[in-house]
Amino acid sequence: METANDGTPRSPPQQEPDPKRPKMSSTTATSDDDQANTANPRKPRYKRRKIAIFFAYCGVGYQGMQKNPGAKTIEGDLEEALFHAGAVPEPDRGNPKRYDWARSARTDKGVSAVGQVVSGRFYVDPPGLVGRLNSLLPEQIRIFGYKRVTASFNSKKFCDRRRYVYLIPVFALDPSCHRDRESVLASVGSGSELVKCVECSERGRKVVGLMGKRCFSDSKGSADARNGNGNVDSSESVVTGNEVHEVTDVRPGNDINEASDINVDADLNSGPLEGPDGVTEEKGTTEPNARVIEEVTVSSEVEKTGFTEEATSAENARPELGSGTIAIEEKRENGVAEAEPETVKGSTFSYGEKERERFNRILSYYVGTHNFHNFTTRTKAEDPSARRYIISFDASKTVTVEGIEFVKCEVVGQSFMLHQIRKMMGLAVAIMRNCAPESLFEKAFEKDVNINVPTAPEVGLYLDECFFSSYNQKWKESHEELSMKAYEEEAGEFKMKYIYSHIASTEHKEGVVALWLHSLNHRNYPDLRSHNNDQNVVENSGNQVPNMET
């Protein structure tokens, strides 16, 4: 250390620091790279968001909701639209697990939905995702909107309950309307003759795909549900429109036209045909949860829609489909011959207070926790998943669409199995038409009893809404409520334009429900007979079943 002249130490001189190298962006010189960056600015980076998408669709022309290789499905079209709209990146295309895809419910061929919900992690920016999706999707699939949810949200697991609606024509509840050929013949000379449907003709004797696959049995034995040796005819003449096609080897799993498009003039001695059915319901929790379930109330107010929907009463009765020109069949000494067609007065049946009370009483048997193994397929009675909890089943409203009056049957449950709702409706209609006694419910819910239950057509069924009560209660302070309240008007317009009109037009053109009603007899469903010697039910399947007093 150096010392000053006066002897004090002197510190070494401080050196100035080297100047920092200037950043490239701070230079005023313009280079080729700068010009390239100016011409091609970097795209903004967006973050993925966990969202729940609310949408509706009409199921006609689709093989169901769930994606299935080689089939046209709702999910397939929706996934492609999400990719082209920029919500799904290229590496994740066709791999929904990578963006946490989940659905609240799945529906099968021909079944529609108004309040379907799916969830996943998507790029929602830039703004306008809903508009981009709707521009890429067909008109029968409409996106209503989306809402931000928690990172752990799953639209299937967090769904507390689901509400389905089945529109059944009022004439289907009339015991004397669209009866099978054997009942018509047996009623001649009884004083209350049934009439043959001219519009259904002979094609209504068999409906491919609507026959059941099991017969009534208990722990001690079983009964054969088929005639003869139980074999199914391998070839039947199928009438579609004005053409006749040959369907061979009609067995489960074979690819045939859906039941609503097929009319069969089959041999009277052949057994019930087997074929594909039409609704796949979502499996989920099976036992009631008091914290999750809330009381479900159905408003009795008249809905303000483009179609006439009103509370039922005897005063608003109107003529039903099938009450026009009909022909009465009569027996002769040398055989059976048809009388000349004549115009007679149609049925005076109406869905009044008495009928509504009885139908709701029948549907109330389903409410609660039961073993529904007879109301589904592929699920055994011993399987815990066969136990399901039904919250409510109500049929207090009617809606008139294109001249046909329908009963609006609303069922709310935690979850549903394959074909469960359609089979529940099938048995309820059979009992309402006096084809089976109400005491059959006691047998149907028994674990050791197998019953062949009718399956109603899929065309009248649609998913109305999915509920997330527990999620909304837990996250109400930080997240939006998950419900259809914000989309009620848009959903109502879609329902009337696409779903209700399709149900009515299909019944007008093809008579799907009318044809199915012709199959509701003891020849096709021997298990519908009373097994307790019920005095109100005639054991002979060829005889007319008298009306049951309520």
XYZ file of C-alpha atoms in Angstrom:
550
model
C 0.000 0.000 0.000
C 1.345 3.392 -0.967
C 1.848 6.156 1.660
C 1.320 9.831 1.251
C 4.033 12.399 1.986
C 2.503 13.045 5.371
C 2.737 9.340 6.245
C -0.924 8.389 5.962
C -1.800 5.329 3.836
C -3.286 5.951 0.442
C -5.770 3.601 -1.273
C -5.040 2.454 -4.818
C -6.830 4.361 -7.584
C -10.261 2.868 -8.494
C -10.638 1.622 -12.044
C -13.749 2.423 -14.003
C -15.880 -0.672 -14.897
C -15.989 -1.834 -18.467
C -19.023 -0.465 -20.298
C -21.834 -3.053 -20.828
C -22.302 -4.389 -24.261
C -25.354 -2.748 -25.806
C -28.393 -4.974 -26.500
C -29.100 -5.753 -30.108
C -32.540 -4.203 -29.759
C -31.065 -0.902 -28.680
C -29.097 -0.332 -31.873
C -30.495 1.954 -34.444
C -29.081 -0.042 -37.293
C -31.555 -2.084 -39.300
C -30.586 -5.626 -40.281
C -32.186 -8.352 -42.363
C -33.135 -10.225 -39.177
C -34.955 -7.202 -37.812
C -36.919 -6.880 -41.025
C -37.863 -10.562 -40.867
C -39.064 -10.258 -37.249
C -41.143 -7.216 -38.162
C -42.746 -9.012 -41.087
C -43.495 -12.198 -39.064
C -44.315 -11.223 -35.470
C -44.397 -14.070 -32.932
C -47.880 -15.476 -32.311
C -49.276 -14.806 -28.839
C -49.082 -17.763 -26.504
C -52.415 -18.731 -24.939
C -53.021 -20.821 -21.865
C -55.282 -23.797 -21.666
C -58.337 -23.414 -19.481
C -60.482 -26.080 -17.826
C -64.022 -25.424 -19.022
C -67.462 -27.066 -19.158
C -69.198 -26.804 -22.549
C -73.013 -26.738 -22.721
C -74.574 -27.894 -25.994
C -77.511 -29.679 -27.622
C -77.959 -32.033 -30.538
C -80.565 -33.971 -32.477
C -79.468 -37.601 -32.621
C -80.987 -38.468 -36.006
C -78.314 -39.710 -38.404
C -75.768 -40.323 -35.638
C -74.695 -43.583 -34.031
C -74.807 -42.065 -30.577
C -72.840 -39.626 -28.446
C -69.727 -41.640 -27.613
C -66.944 -41.775 -30.181
C -66.793 -45.111 -31.975
C -64.267 -45.926 -34.724
C -65.927 -46.186 -38.102
C -69.218 -44.655 -36.943
C -70.602 -41.144 -37.249
C -70.975 -39.869 -33.676
C -71.599 -36.584 -31.898
C -68.245 -36.743 -30.117
C -66.414 -37.360 -33.376
C -67.812 -34.219 -34.974
C -67.318 -32.163 -31.809
C -63.673 -33.185 -31.403
C -62.906 -32.236 -35.001
C -64.624 -28.883 -34.551
C -62.580 -28.209 -31.404
C -59.381 -28.909 -33.301
C -60.213 -26.720 -36.298
C -61.398 -23.942 -33.957
C -57.966 -23.880 -32.300
C -59.095 -25.271 -28.939
C -57.056 -28.481 -29.330
C -53.453 -28.484 -30.618
C -52.226 -30.755 -33.375
C -50.350 -33.209 -31.072
C -53.553 -33.839 -29.059
C -55.827 -34.362 -32.035
C -57.677 -37.666 -31.745
C -56.378 -38.258 -28.207
C -58.999 -36.835 -25.793
C -57.218 -38.175 -22.706
C -54.503 -35.584 -23.220
C -56.961 -32.757 -22.631
C -59.026 -34.438 -19.850
C -62.136 -35.064 -21.943
C -65.277 -36.150 -20.050
C -69.020 -36.251 -20.789
C -71.931 -35.998 -18.361
C -74.049 -38.630 -20.133
C -73.867 -40.732 -23.250
C -76.732 -41.453 -25.572
C -77.032 -44.047 -28.278
C -78.384 -44.096 -31.810
C -81.306 -41.780 -32.439
C -81.387 -40.228 -28.951
C -81.123 -36.440 -28.659
C -80.001 -34.039 -25.933
C -80.832 -30.489 -24.896
C -78.564 -30.058 -21.857
C -75.467 -32.149 -22.575
C -72.206 -31.111 -20.847
C -68.612 -32.034 -21.675
C -65.438 -30.841 -19.961
C -61.759 -30.576 -20.809
C -58.671 -28.350 -21.037
C -58.926 -26.186 -24.127
C -57.522 -23.015 -25.631
C -60.429 -20.599 -25.313
C -58.547 -17.570 -26.672
C -58.788 -15.594 -28.849
C -62.401 -14.649 -28.048
C -65.192 -16.128 -30.151
C -64.713 -19.860 -29.511
C -68.482 -20.544 -29.424
C -69.018 -18.834 -32.771
C -66.115 -20.704 -34.366
C -67.436 -24.041 -33.126
C -70.994 -23.418 -34.360
C -69.676 -22.398 -37.785
C -67.857 -25.738 -38.026
C -70.690 -27.943 -36.723
C -73.925 -28.929 -38.496
C -77.105 -27.129 -37.495
C -78.370 -30.116 -35.509
C -75.473 -29.629 -33.058
C -75.458 -26.255 -31.285
C -72.981 -24.948 -28.716
C -74.670 -22.677 -26.175
C -71.583 -21.574 -24.262
C -68.912 -22.580 -21.777
C -67.962 -21.800 -18.178
C -64.629 -21.905 -16.347
C -64.375 -24.720 -13.797
C -61.842 -25.975 -11.266
C -58.781 -27.909 -12.408
C -60.137 -31.166 -10.944
C -63.609 -30.860 -12.486
C -64.959 -33.861 -14.386
C -68.392 -33.507 -15.993
C -69.199 -37.194 -15.454
C -68.038 -37.609 -11.856
C -69.323 -34.247 -10.645
C -72.813 -34.698 -12.141
C -75.249 -35.296 -9.266
C -78.282 -36.254 -11.294
C -79.633 -36.316 -14.815
C -83.083 -35.564 -16.160
C -84.433 -37.338 -19.218
C -87.725 -36.728 -20.995
C -89.696 -39.285 -22.968
C -92.518 -38.055 -25.205
C -95.119 -40.797 -25.527
C -98.181 -40.190 -27.747
C -101.444 -40.094 -25.812
C -102.923 -42.747 -28.092
C -100.270 -45.182 -26.813
C -101.995 -45.188 -23.417
C -105.372 -46.086 -24.936
C -105.940 -49.840 -24.382
C -108.105 -50.127 -27.526
C -105.773 -48.281 -29.904
C -103.292 -50.106 -32.196
C -104.017 -53.566 -30.821
C -102.333 -56.684 -32.173
C -104.029 -58.890 -34.778
C -104.803 -61.733 -32.384
C -106.631 -59.446 -29.970
C -108.648 -57.951 -32.810
C -109.754 -61.385 -33.985
C -110.534 -62.566 -30.460
C -112.676 -59.520 -29.719
C -115.136 -60.194 -32.549
C -118.549 -61.014 -31.148
C -117.679 -59.918 -27.614
C -119.796 -56.772 -27.791
C -116.718 -54.510 -27.548
C -114.956 -55.297 -30.811
C -111.506 -53.925 -31.420
C -110.672 -52.443 -34.799
C -107.854 -53.047 -37.211
C -105.571 -50.139 -38.089
C -105.644 -49.401 -41.796
C -102.557 -47.184 -41.571
C -100.556 -49.940 -39.846
C -101.963 -52.837 -41.918
C -100.194 -56.173 -41.497
C -96.733 -54.671 -41.058
C -97.319 -53.997 -37.378
C -97.240 -57.626 -36.313
C -93.486 -57.634 -35.764
C -90.980 -54.872 -35.148
C -87.354 -55.893 -35.570
C -85.146 -54.938 -32.645
C -87.892 -54.337 -30.098
C -88.350 -57.896 -28.873
C -86.714 -58.812 -25.588
C -83.982 -61.377 -25.088
C -84.924 -62.978 -21.774
C -87.938 -64.749 -20.361
C -89.566 -64.901 -16.953
C -87.777 -67.256 -14.591
C -87.061 -67.721 -10.914
C -84.603 -69.700 -8.852
C -86.530 -72.938 -9.465
C -86.735 -72.832 -13.232
C -87.524 -70.802 -16.308
C -90.110 -70.523 -19.050
C -89.391 -70.409 -22.753
C -90.426 -67.029 -24.160
C -90.443 -68.279 -27.724
C -92.872 -70.547 -29.519
C -91.878 -74.014 -30.644
C -88.270 -74.904 -29.969
C -87.231 -71.329 -29.301
C -85.386 -70.819 -32.569
C -85.503 -67.492 -34.320
C -86.309 -67.371 -38.011
C -83.165 -66.672 -40.004
C -84.987 -64.872 -42.801
C -87.829 -62.362 -42.756
C -89.358 -60.062 -45.339
C -88.766 -56.462 -44.351
C -91.008 -53.777 -45.796
C -89.511 -50.283 -45.973
C -91.642 -47.814 -47.884
C -92.712 -49.366 -51.172
C -89.734 -51.718 -51.400
C -89.276 -55.146 -49.906
C -85.837 -56.158 -48.694
C -84.651 -59.484 -47.330
C -83.035 -59.518 -43.884
C -81.176 -62.715 -43.061
C -79.733 -63.985 -39.822
C -81.319 -61.387 -37.548
C -79.338 -61.795 -34.348
C -77.803 -59.457 -31.792
C -74.664 -57.842 -33.170
C -75.616 -58.034 -36.822
C -75.739 -54.759 -38.702
C -79.358 -54.099 -39.630
C -81.463 -51.010 -40.049
C -82.711 -49.428 -36.860
C -86.062 -50.618 -35.595
C -87.845 -47.362 -36.224
C -87.246 -47.718 -39.962
C -88.327 -51.346 -40.361
C -91.759 -52.878 -40.730
C -92.046 -56.637 -40.827
C -94.813 -58.925 -42.113
C -93.695 -62.045 -40.307
C -95.132 -65.514 -39.918
C -97.540 -65.682 -36.993
C -95.880 -68.848 -35.692
C -92.384 -67.411 -35.563
C -90.927 -66.322 -32.258
C -89.950 -62.807 -31.280
C -87.023 -61.419 -33.223
C -83.877 -60.127 -31.609
C -81.948 -57.088 -32.708
C -80.145 -53.945 -31.566
C -81.815 -51.522 -29.243
C -81.215 -47.818 -29.123
C -80.141 -46.033 -25.933
C -76.956 -46.166 -23.909
C -77.265 -44.499 -20.540
C -74.371 -43.428 -18.371
C -73.267 -45.587 -15.448
C -72.470 -43.796 -12.248
C -73.173 -43.879 -8.569
C -75.897 -46.234 -7.480
C -76.903 -45.274 -3.944
C -78.648 -42.099 -2.734
C -76.534 -39.381 -1.188
C -78.496 -37.076 1.089
C -75.962 -34.279 0.726
C -76.107 -34.372 -3.043
C -79.752 -34.958 -3.772
C -82.167 -32.078 -3.647
C -85.917 -32.191 -3.914
C -86.914 -32.002 -7.543
C -90.115 -30.193 -8.311
C -91.737 -29.945 -11.694
C -93.457 -26.683 -12.447
C -97.121 -26.937 -13.260
C -97.097 -23.726 -15.234
C -97.745 -23.784 -18.933
C -94.486 -23.486 -20.891
C -94.352 -20.587 -23.291
C -93.208 -22.296 -26.465
C -93.960 -22.371 -30.144
C -96.001 -25.535 -29.653
C -99.006 -26.059 -27.411
C -97.947 -27.414 -24.029
C -100.460 -27.488 -21.231
C -101.545 -29.255 -18.071
C -103.768 -32.177 -18.920
C -107.494 -32.122 -18.386
C -110.522 -33.847 -19.789
C -111.608 -30.641 -21.530
C -108.525 -30.368 -23.763
C -108.889 -33.829 -25.281
C -108.430 -34.029 -29.033
C -108.620 -36.777 -31.671
C -105.656 -39.134 -31.690
C -103.665 -40.623 -34.517
C -105.312 -43.729 -35.816
C -108.928 -42.678 -35.252
C -109.754 -42.217 -38.921
C -110.700 -44.901 -41.463
C -110.544 -48.385 -39.971
C -111.767 -51.836 -40.891
C -113.517 -54.324 -38.613
C -112.475 -57.969 -38.881
C -115.191 -60.597 -38.506
C -115.254 -64.405 -38.249
C -117.179 -66.572 -40.689
C -118.054 -70.252 -40.697
C -115.541 -71.085 -43.433
C -112.677 -69.050 -41.946
C -111.709 -65.483 -41.205
C -112.386 -62.663 -43.614
C -112.055 -58.922 -43.478
C -115.063 -56.673 -43.805
C -114.985 -53.777 -46.234
C -113.236 -50.730 -44.795
C -115.683 -48.333 -43.237
C -115.402 -45.070 -41.425
C -116.285 -45.424 -37.768
C -115.964 -43.156 -34.804
C -112.512 -43.239 -33.273
C -111.620 -43.805 -29.656
C -112.879 -41.280 -27.139
C -109.823 -41.827 -24.919
C -108.263 -38.669 -23.484
C -105.494 -38.008 -20.985
C -107.749 -36.590 -18.322
C -107.462 -36.424 -14.559
C -108.274 -40.097 -14.039
C -105.780 -41.303 -16.655
C -103.077 -38.924 -15.432
C -103.519 -40.073 -11.844
C -103.251 -43.725 -12.838
C -100.216 -43.236 -15.095
C -98.376 -41.264 -12.419
C -99.174 -43.977 -9.899
C -97.658 -46.563 -12.235
C -94.529 -44.478 -12.748
C -94.169 -43.931 -8.988
C -93.236 -47.608 -8.577
C -89.832 -46.745 -10.032
C -89.053 -44.020 -7.473
C -86.451 -45.024 -4.893
C -83.574 -47.488 -4.916
C -84.300 -50.744 -6.740
C -82.521 -53.531 -8.549
C -83.136 -52.686 -12.211
C -81.446 -55.757 -13.686
C -84.643 -56.542 -15.641
C -84.621 -53.061 -17.157
C -81.252 -53.278 -18.851
C -78.974 -55.663 -20.708
C -75.484 -56.989 -19.970
C -75.902 -56.348 -16.242
C -76.603 -59.255 -13.913
C -78.767 -59.030 -10.835
C -75.758 -59.734 -8.590
C -73.864 -56.764 -10.016
C -73.959 -53.841 -7.536
C -74.309 -51.444 -10.471
C -77.795 -52.865 -11.122
C -79.075 -50.935 -8.097
C -80.103 -47.445 -9.171
C -81.754 -44.539 -7.402
C -84.676 -42.794 -9.141
C -85.525 -39.424 -7.629
C -88.776 -38.662 -9.454
C -90.876 -39.801 -12.412
C -93.676 -37.448 -13.439
C -96.128 -37.352 -16.361
C -98.356 -34.392 -15.529
C -97.909 -32.357 -18.715
C -98.871 -32.805 -22.325
C -97.476 -31.117 -25.408
C -99.070 -31.030 -28.858
C -96.707 -31.096 -31.838
C -97.900 -31.227 -35.467
C -101.342 -32.400 -34.415
C -100.154 -35.237 -32.152
C -100.651 -34.928 -28.414
C -97.762 -36.305 -26.348
C -97.433 -36.978 -22.637
C -94.218 -35.457 -21.316
C -92.659 -38.047 -18.993
C -89.803 -36.561 -16.940
C -87.530 -38.922 -15.014
C -84.758 -37.718 -12.710
C -82.109 -40.088 -11.371
C -78.507 -40.207 -10.303
C -77.549 -42.372 -13.275
C -79.074 -44.769 -15.781
C -78.042 -48.021 -17.434
C -78.265 -49.279 -20.981
C -81.906 -49.104 -22.220
C -83.153 -48.540 -18.648
C -85.459 -45.592 -19.362
C -86.869 -47.159 -22.536
C -87.658 -50.385 -20.690
C -89.179 -48.485 -17.782
C -91.444 -46.711 -20.255
C -92.179 -49.981 -22.065
C -93.486 -51.719 -18.959
C -95.413 -48.650 -17.795
C -97.204 -48.377 -21.157
C -97.933 -52.125 -21.146
C -99.563 -51.827 -17.715
C -101.461 -48.701 -18.757
C -102.818 -50.634 -21.774
C -103.845 -53.515 -19.469
C -101.336 -55.932 -20.992
C -99.836 -56.559 -17.547
C -100.892 -56.094 -13.906
C -99.312 -53.549 -11.593
C -98.284 -56.411 -9.321
C -95.627 -57.290 -11.925
C -93.408 -54.536 -10.464
C -92.913 -56.636 -7.336
C -91.496 -59.442 -9.466
C -89.476 -57.152 -11.759
C -87.412 -55.752 -8.875
C -86.657 -59.139 -7.336
C -83.051 -60.232 -7.588
C -83.730 -63.883 -8.468
C -86.374 -63.226 -11.137
C -85.747 -62.538 -14.823
C -88.521 -60.872 -16.834
C -88.649 -60.002 -20.511
C -89.600 -56.297 -20.380
C -90.717 -54.409 -23.530
C -88.371 -51.705 -24.829
C -90.021 -48.506 -26.046
C -88.696 -46.897 -29.263
C -85.733 -44.567 -28.892
C -87.155 -41.724 -30.973
C -89.112 -40.128 -28.100
C -86.222 -39.995 -25.612
C -83.869 -37.073 -25.039
C -81.507 -35.837 -22.322
C -83.018 -32.688 -20.849
C -80.463 -31.451 -18.309
C -77.495 -32.443 -16.148
C -77.208 -31.094 -12.589
C -74.095 -30.204 -10.547
C -75.589 -29.265 -7.169
C -72.678 -30.283 -4.920
C -70.096 -28.589 -7.134
C -72.111 -25.373 -7.291
C -72.526 -25.326 -3.520
C -68.829 -25.889 -2.840
C -67.431 -23.397 -5.357
C -70.165 -20.766 -5.413
C -67.814 -18.084 -4.062
C -65.127 -18.461 -6.723
C -66.707 -20.018 -9.833
C -69.788 -19.591 -11.967
C -72.831 -21.775 -11.380
C -73.037 -24.723 -13.739
C -76.616 -24.841 -15.001
C -78.749 -24.239 -18.082
C -80.333 -21.062 -16.679
C -78.295 -18.777 -18.934
C -79.210 -20.811 -22.030
C -82.897 -21.591 -21.374
C -84.274 -19.512 -24.240
C -81.763 -20.757 -26.803
C -82.177 -24.359 -25.646
C -85.969 -24.089 -25.835
C -85.837 -22.873 -29.424
C -83.492 -25.691 -30.410
C -85.692 -28.286 -28.710
C -88.800 -27.157 -30.555
C -87.131 -26.749 -33.944
C -85.149 -29.964 -34.086
C -86.121 -32.494 -31.400
C -89.886 -32.108 -30.977
C -90.488 -31.674 -34.689
C -88.392 -34.769 -35.449
C -90.329 -36.893 -32.946
C -93.692 -35.807 -34.373
C -92.697 -36.080 -38.031
C -91.226 -39.544 -37.479
C -94.486 -40.719 -35.931
C -96.481 -39.203 -38.798
C -94.321 -40.767 -41.523
C -93.294 -44.099 -40.008
C -95.664 -44.702 -37.108
C -92.847 -45.987 -34.915
C -94.825 -46.023 -31.669
C -97.955 -47.351 -33.393
C -96.042 -50.318 -34.795
C -94.415 -50.988 -31.447
C -97.826 -51.064 -29.769
C -98.854 -53.949 -32.047
C -96.021 -56.003 -30.550
C -97.264 -55.548 -26.980
C -99.031 -58.865 -26.568
C -98.584 -62.062 -24.604
C -97.265 -63.940 -27.613
C -94.214 -61.694 -27.815
C -94.010 -61.005 -24.075
C -95.405 -63.994 -22.174
C -93.943 -62.611 -18.937
C -96.519 -59.823 -19.005
C -99.173 -62.318 -17.964
C -100.166 -62.317 -14.327
C -98.226 -64.867 -12.287
C -100.441 -64.407 -9.273
C -103.743 -65.356 -10.934
C -104.744 -61.696 -11.057
C -108.451 -61.710 -11.790
C -108.162 -58.545 -13.899
C -105.863 -60.204 -16.453
C -106.890 -62.939 -18.861
C -104.295 -65.694 -19.112
C -105.170 -66.541 -22.714
C -102.847 -64.348 -24.802
C -105.316 -64.389 -27.675
C -108.110 -62.815 -25.683
C -108.663 -59.132 -25.129
C -107.466 -57.893 -21.758
C -110.309 -56.032 -20.019
C -109.793 -52.579 -18.635
C -108.450 -52.378 -15.111
C -110.372 -50.222 -12.673
C -108.424 -47.459 -10.986
